[in-house]
Tab-separated table of C-alpha atoms in Angstrom:
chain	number	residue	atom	x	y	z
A	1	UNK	CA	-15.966	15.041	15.728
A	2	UNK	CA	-14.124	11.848	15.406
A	3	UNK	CA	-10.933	11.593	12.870
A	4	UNK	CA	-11.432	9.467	9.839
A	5	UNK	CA	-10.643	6.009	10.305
A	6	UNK	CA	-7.515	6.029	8.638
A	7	UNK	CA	-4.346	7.851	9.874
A	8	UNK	CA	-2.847	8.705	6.504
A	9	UNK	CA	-2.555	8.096	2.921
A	10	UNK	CA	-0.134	5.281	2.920
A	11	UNK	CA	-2.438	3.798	6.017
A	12	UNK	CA	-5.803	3.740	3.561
A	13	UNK	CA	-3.859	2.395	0.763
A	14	UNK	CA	-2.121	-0.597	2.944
A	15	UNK	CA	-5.447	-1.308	4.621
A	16	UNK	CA	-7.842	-1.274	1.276
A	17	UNK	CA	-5.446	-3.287	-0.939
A	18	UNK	CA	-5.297	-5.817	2.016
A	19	UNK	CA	-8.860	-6.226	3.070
A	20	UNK	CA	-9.954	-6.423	-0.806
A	21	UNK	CA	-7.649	-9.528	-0.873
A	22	UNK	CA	-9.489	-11.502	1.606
A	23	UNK	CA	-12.754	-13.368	0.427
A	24	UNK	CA	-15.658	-11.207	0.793
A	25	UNK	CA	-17.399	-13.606	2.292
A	26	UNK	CA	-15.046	-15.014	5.001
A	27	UNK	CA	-16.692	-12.580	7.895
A	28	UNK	CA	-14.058	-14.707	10.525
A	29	UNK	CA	-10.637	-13.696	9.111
A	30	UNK	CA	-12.016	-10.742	7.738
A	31	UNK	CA	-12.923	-9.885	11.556
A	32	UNK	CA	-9.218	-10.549	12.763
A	33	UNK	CA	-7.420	-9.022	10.052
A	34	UNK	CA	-9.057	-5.707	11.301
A	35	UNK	CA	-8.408	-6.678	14.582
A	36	UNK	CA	-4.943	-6.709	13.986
A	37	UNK	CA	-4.507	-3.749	11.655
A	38	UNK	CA	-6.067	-1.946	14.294
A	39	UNK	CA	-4.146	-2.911	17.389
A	40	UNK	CA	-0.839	-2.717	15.624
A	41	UNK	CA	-1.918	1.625	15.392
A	42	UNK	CA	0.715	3.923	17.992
A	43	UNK	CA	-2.007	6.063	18.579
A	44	UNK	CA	-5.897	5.226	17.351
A	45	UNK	CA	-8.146	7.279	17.184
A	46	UNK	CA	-11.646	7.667	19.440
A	47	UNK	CA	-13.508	6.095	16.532
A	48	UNK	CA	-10.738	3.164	15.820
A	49	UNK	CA	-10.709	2.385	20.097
A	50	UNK	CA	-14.465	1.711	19.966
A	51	UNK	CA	-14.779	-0.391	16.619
A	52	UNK	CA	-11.779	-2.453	18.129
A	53	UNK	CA	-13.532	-3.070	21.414
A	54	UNK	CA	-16.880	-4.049	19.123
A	55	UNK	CA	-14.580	-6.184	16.962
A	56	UNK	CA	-13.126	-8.103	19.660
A	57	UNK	CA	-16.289	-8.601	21.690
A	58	UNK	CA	-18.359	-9.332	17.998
A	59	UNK	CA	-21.096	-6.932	19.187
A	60	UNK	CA	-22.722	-6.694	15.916
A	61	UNK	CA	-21.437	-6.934	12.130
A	62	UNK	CA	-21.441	-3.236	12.811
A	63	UNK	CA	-18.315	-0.955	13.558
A	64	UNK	CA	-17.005	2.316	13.073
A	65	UNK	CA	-19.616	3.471	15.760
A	66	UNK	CA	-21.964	1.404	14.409
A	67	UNK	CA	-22.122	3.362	11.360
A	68	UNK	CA	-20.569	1.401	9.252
A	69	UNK	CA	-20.691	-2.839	8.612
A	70	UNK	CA	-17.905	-5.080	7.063
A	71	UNK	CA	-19.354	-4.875	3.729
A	72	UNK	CA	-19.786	-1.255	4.023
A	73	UNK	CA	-16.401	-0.914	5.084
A	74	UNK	CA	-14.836	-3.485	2.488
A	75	UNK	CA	-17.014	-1.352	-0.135
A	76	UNK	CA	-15.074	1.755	1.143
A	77	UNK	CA	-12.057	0.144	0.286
A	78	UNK	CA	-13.180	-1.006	-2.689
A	79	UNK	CA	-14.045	2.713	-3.476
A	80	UNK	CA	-10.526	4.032	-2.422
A	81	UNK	CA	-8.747	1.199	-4.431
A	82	UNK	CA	-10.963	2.609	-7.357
A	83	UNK	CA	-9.334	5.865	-7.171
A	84	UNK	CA	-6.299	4.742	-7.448
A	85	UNK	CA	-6.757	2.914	-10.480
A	86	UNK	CA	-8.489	6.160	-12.101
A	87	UNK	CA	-6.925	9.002	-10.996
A	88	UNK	CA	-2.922	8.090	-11.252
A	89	UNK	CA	-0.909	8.201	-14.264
A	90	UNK	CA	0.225	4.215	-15.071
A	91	UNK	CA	3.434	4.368	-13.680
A	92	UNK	CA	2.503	6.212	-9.808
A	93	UNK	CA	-0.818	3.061	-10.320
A	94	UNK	CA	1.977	0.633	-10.812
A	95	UNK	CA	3.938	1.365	-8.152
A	96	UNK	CA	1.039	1.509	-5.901
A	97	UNK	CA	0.213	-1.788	-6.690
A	98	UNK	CA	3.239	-3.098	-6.391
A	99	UNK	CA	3.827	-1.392	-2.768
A	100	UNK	CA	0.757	-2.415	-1.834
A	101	UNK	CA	-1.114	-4.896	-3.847
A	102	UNK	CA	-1.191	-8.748	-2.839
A	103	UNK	CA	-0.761	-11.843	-4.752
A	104	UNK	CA	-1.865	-11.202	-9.164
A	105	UNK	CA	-2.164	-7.216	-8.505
A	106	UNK	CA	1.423	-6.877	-6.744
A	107	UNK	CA	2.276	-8.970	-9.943
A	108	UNK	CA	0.842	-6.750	-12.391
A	109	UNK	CA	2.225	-3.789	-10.717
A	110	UNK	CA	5.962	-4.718	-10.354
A	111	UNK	CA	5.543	-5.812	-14.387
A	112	UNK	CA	4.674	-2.665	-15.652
A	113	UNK	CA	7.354	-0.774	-12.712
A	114	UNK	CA	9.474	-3.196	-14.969
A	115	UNK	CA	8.989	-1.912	-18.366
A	116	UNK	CA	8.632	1.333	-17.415
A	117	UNK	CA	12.292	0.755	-16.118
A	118	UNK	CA	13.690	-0.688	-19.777
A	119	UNK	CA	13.905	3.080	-20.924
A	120	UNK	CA	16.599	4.586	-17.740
A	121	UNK	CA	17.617	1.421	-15.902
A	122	UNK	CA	20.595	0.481	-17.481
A	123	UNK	CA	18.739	-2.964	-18.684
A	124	UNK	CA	16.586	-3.816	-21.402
A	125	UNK	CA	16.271	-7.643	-20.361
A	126	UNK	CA	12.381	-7.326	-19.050
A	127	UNK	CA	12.878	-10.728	-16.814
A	128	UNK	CA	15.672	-9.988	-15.357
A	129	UNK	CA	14.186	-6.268	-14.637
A	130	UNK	CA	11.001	-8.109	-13.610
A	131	UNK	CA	13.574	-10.216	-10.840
A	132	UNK	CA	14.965	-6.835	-9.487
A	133	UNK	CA	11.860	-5.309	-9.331
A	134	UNK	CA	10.005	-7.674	-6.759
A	135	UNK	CA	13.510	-7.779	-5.209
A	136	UNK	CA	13.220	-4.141	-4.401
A	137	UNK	CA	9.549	-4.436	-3.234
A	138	UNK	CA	10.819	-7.639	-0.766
A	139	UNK	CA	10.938	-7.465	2.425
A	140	UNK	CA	15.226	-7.300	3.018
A	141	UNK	CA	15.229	-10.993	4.954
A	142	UNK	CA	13.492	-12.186	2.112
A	143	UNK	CA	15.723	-11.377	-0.617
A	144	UNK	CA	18.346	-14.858	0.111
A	145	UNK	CA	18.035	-15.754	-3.233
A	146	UNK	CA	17.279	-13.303	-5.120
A	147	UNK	CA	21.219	-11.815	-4.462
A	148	UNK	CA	22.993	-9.614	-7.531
A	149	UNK	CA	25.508	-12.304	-7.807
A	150	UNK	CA	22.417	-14.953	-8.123
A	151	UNK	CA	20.543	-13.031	-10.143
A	152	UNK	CA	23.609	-12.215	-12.608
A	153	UNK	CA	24.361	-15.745	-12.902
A	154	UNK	CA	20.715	-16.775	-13.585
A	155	UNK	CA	20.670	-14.011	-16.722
A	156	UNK	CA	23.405	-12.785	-17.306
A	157	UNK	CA	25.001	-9.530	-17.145
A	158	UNK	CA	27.826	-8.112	-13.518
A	159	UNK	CA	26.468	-7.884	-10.265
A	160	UNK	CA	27.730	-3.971	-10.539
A	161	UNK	CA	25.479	-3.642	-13.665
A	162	UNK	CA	22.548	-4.690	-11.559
A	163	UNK	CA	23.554	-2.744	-8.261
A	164	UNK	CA	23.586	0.172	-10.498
A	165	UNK	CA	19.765	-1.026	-11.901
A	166	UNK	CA	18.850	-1.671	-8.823
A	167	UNK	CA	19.672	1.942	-7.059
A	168	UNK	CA	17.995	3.478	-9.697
A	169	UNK	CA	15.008	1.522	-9.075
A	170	UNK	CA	14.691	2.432	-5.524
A	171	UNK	CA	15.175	6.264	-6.186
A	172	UNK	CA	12.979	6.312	-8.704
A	173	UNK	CA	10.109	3.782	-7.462
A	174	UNK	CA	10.156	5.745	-3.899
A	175	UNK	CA	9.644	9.011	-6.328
A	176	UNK	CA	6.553	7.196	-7.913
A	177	UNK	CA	5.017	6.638	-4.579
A	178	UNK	CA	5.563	10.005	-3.299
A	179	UNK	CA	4.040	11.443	-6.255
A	180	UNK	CA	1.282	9.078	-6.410
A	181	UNK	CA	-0.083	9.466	-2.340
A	182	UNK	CA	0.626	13.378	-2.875
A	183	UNK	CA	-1.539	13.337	-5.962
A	184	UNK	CA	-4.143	11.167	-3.777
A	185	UNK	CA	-4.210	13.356	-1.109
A	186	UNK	CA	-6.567	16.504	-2.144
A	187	UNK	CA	-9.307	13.523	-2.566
A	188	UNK	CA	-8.911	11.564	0.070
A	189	UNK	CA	-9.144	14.715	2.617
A	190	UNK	CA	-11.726	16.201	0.775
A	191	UNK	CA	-13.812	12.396	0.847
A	192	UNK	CA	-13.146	12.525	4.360
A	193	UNK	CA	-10.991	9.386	4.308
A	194	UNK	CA	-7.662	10.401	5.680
A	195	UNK	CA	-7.130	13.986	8.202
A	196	UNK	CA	-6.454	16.938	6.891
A	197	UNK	CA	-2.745	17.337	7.959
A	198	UNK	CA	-2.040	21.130	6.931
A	199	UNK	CA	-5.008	21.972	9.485
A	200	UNK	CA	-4.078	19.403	12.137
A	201	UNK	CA	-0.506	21.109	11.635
A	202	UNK	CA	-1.843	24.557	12.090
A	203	UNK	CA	-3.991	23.427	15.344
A	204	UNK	CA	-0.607	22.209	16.492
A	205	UNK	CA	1.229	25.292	16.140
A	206	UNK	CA	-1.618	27.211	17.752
A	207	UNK	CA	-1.827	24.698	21.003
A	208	UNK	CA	2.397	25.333	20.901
């Protein structure tokens, strides 16, 4: 039987937010984005080799063994992105969106990390909280101008004040996630997204 398409929670999050933020209807990018996501994988799976091989040569609008077309696919996402947004408490959603939303949802999900931040930060100021927040979820070569000294000068307040803030958000957003993909988990495995890891574990230990 071949594994589910995606490797792990994290994977089916990063993929879904991503696809859903492409036009639906723009079948060419759609096409390499997969393309990409799917050679950038260490180790795909049987099922993720052969969709690749149909994606590059455009076959059909059918991958996944033919099982399963764009839309299909983009609806599975759709379906996974759903869950998120129903089964999490607000503050695991908004850090999900925030790790891996694009463009108004990342927006939406670093705001509400940002208020939920006002009550243990250290700050109260919600812009400059809303500053540190997409700092943190910044890639590290991206965050020039966006320094504790620059943002300090822009509102106000020490550079060790918002070092301090700023630690605290990356303990406790990393927390959020954790909770939020372990809480995600049970369903995904059970919905035969994502593998099973306690039995691919055990299997493991048995062919050890």
């Amino acid at each position: 039987m071949d594994k589910p398409l995606f490797a792990d929670v994290s994977h089916a999050l990063h993929v879904s937010y991503l696809v859903l933020s492409l036009p639906p209807r723009q079948k060419a990018p759609f096409r390499n984005m997969l393309i990409q996501l799917l050679e950038a994988l260490d180790e795909p799976t049987l099922a993720q080799e052969r969709w690749l091989v149909e994606l590059r040569g455009e076959v059909s609008e059918r991958g996944y063994g033919g099982s399963l077309s764009m839309d299909e696919y983009r609806a599975q996402c759709a379906m996974i992105t759903d869950a998120v947004k129903t089964r999490l408490p607000s503050p695991e959603y908004a850090a999900v969106l925030a790790r891996f939303g694009h463009g108004p949802e990342k927006l939406a999900g670093c705001k509400r990390l940002a208020t939920y931040a006002r009550r243990s930060s250290g700050i109260t100021a919600l812009t400059l909280l809303l500053d540190l927040t997409a700092r943190h979820y910044l890639p590290k070569q991206q965050r020039q101008d966006l320094t504790f000294r620059a943002l300090a000068d822009k509102h106000g307040g020490s550079p060790a004040t918002l070092f301090r803030a700023a630690r605290w958000m990356d303990q406790n957003f990393r927390k959020l996630e954790a909770l939020a993909i372990e809480r995600l988990e049970p369903s995904f495995v059970a919905h035969g997204v994502v593998p099973d890891r306690t039995a691919c574990d055990s299997a493991q230990s048995v062919a050890a």
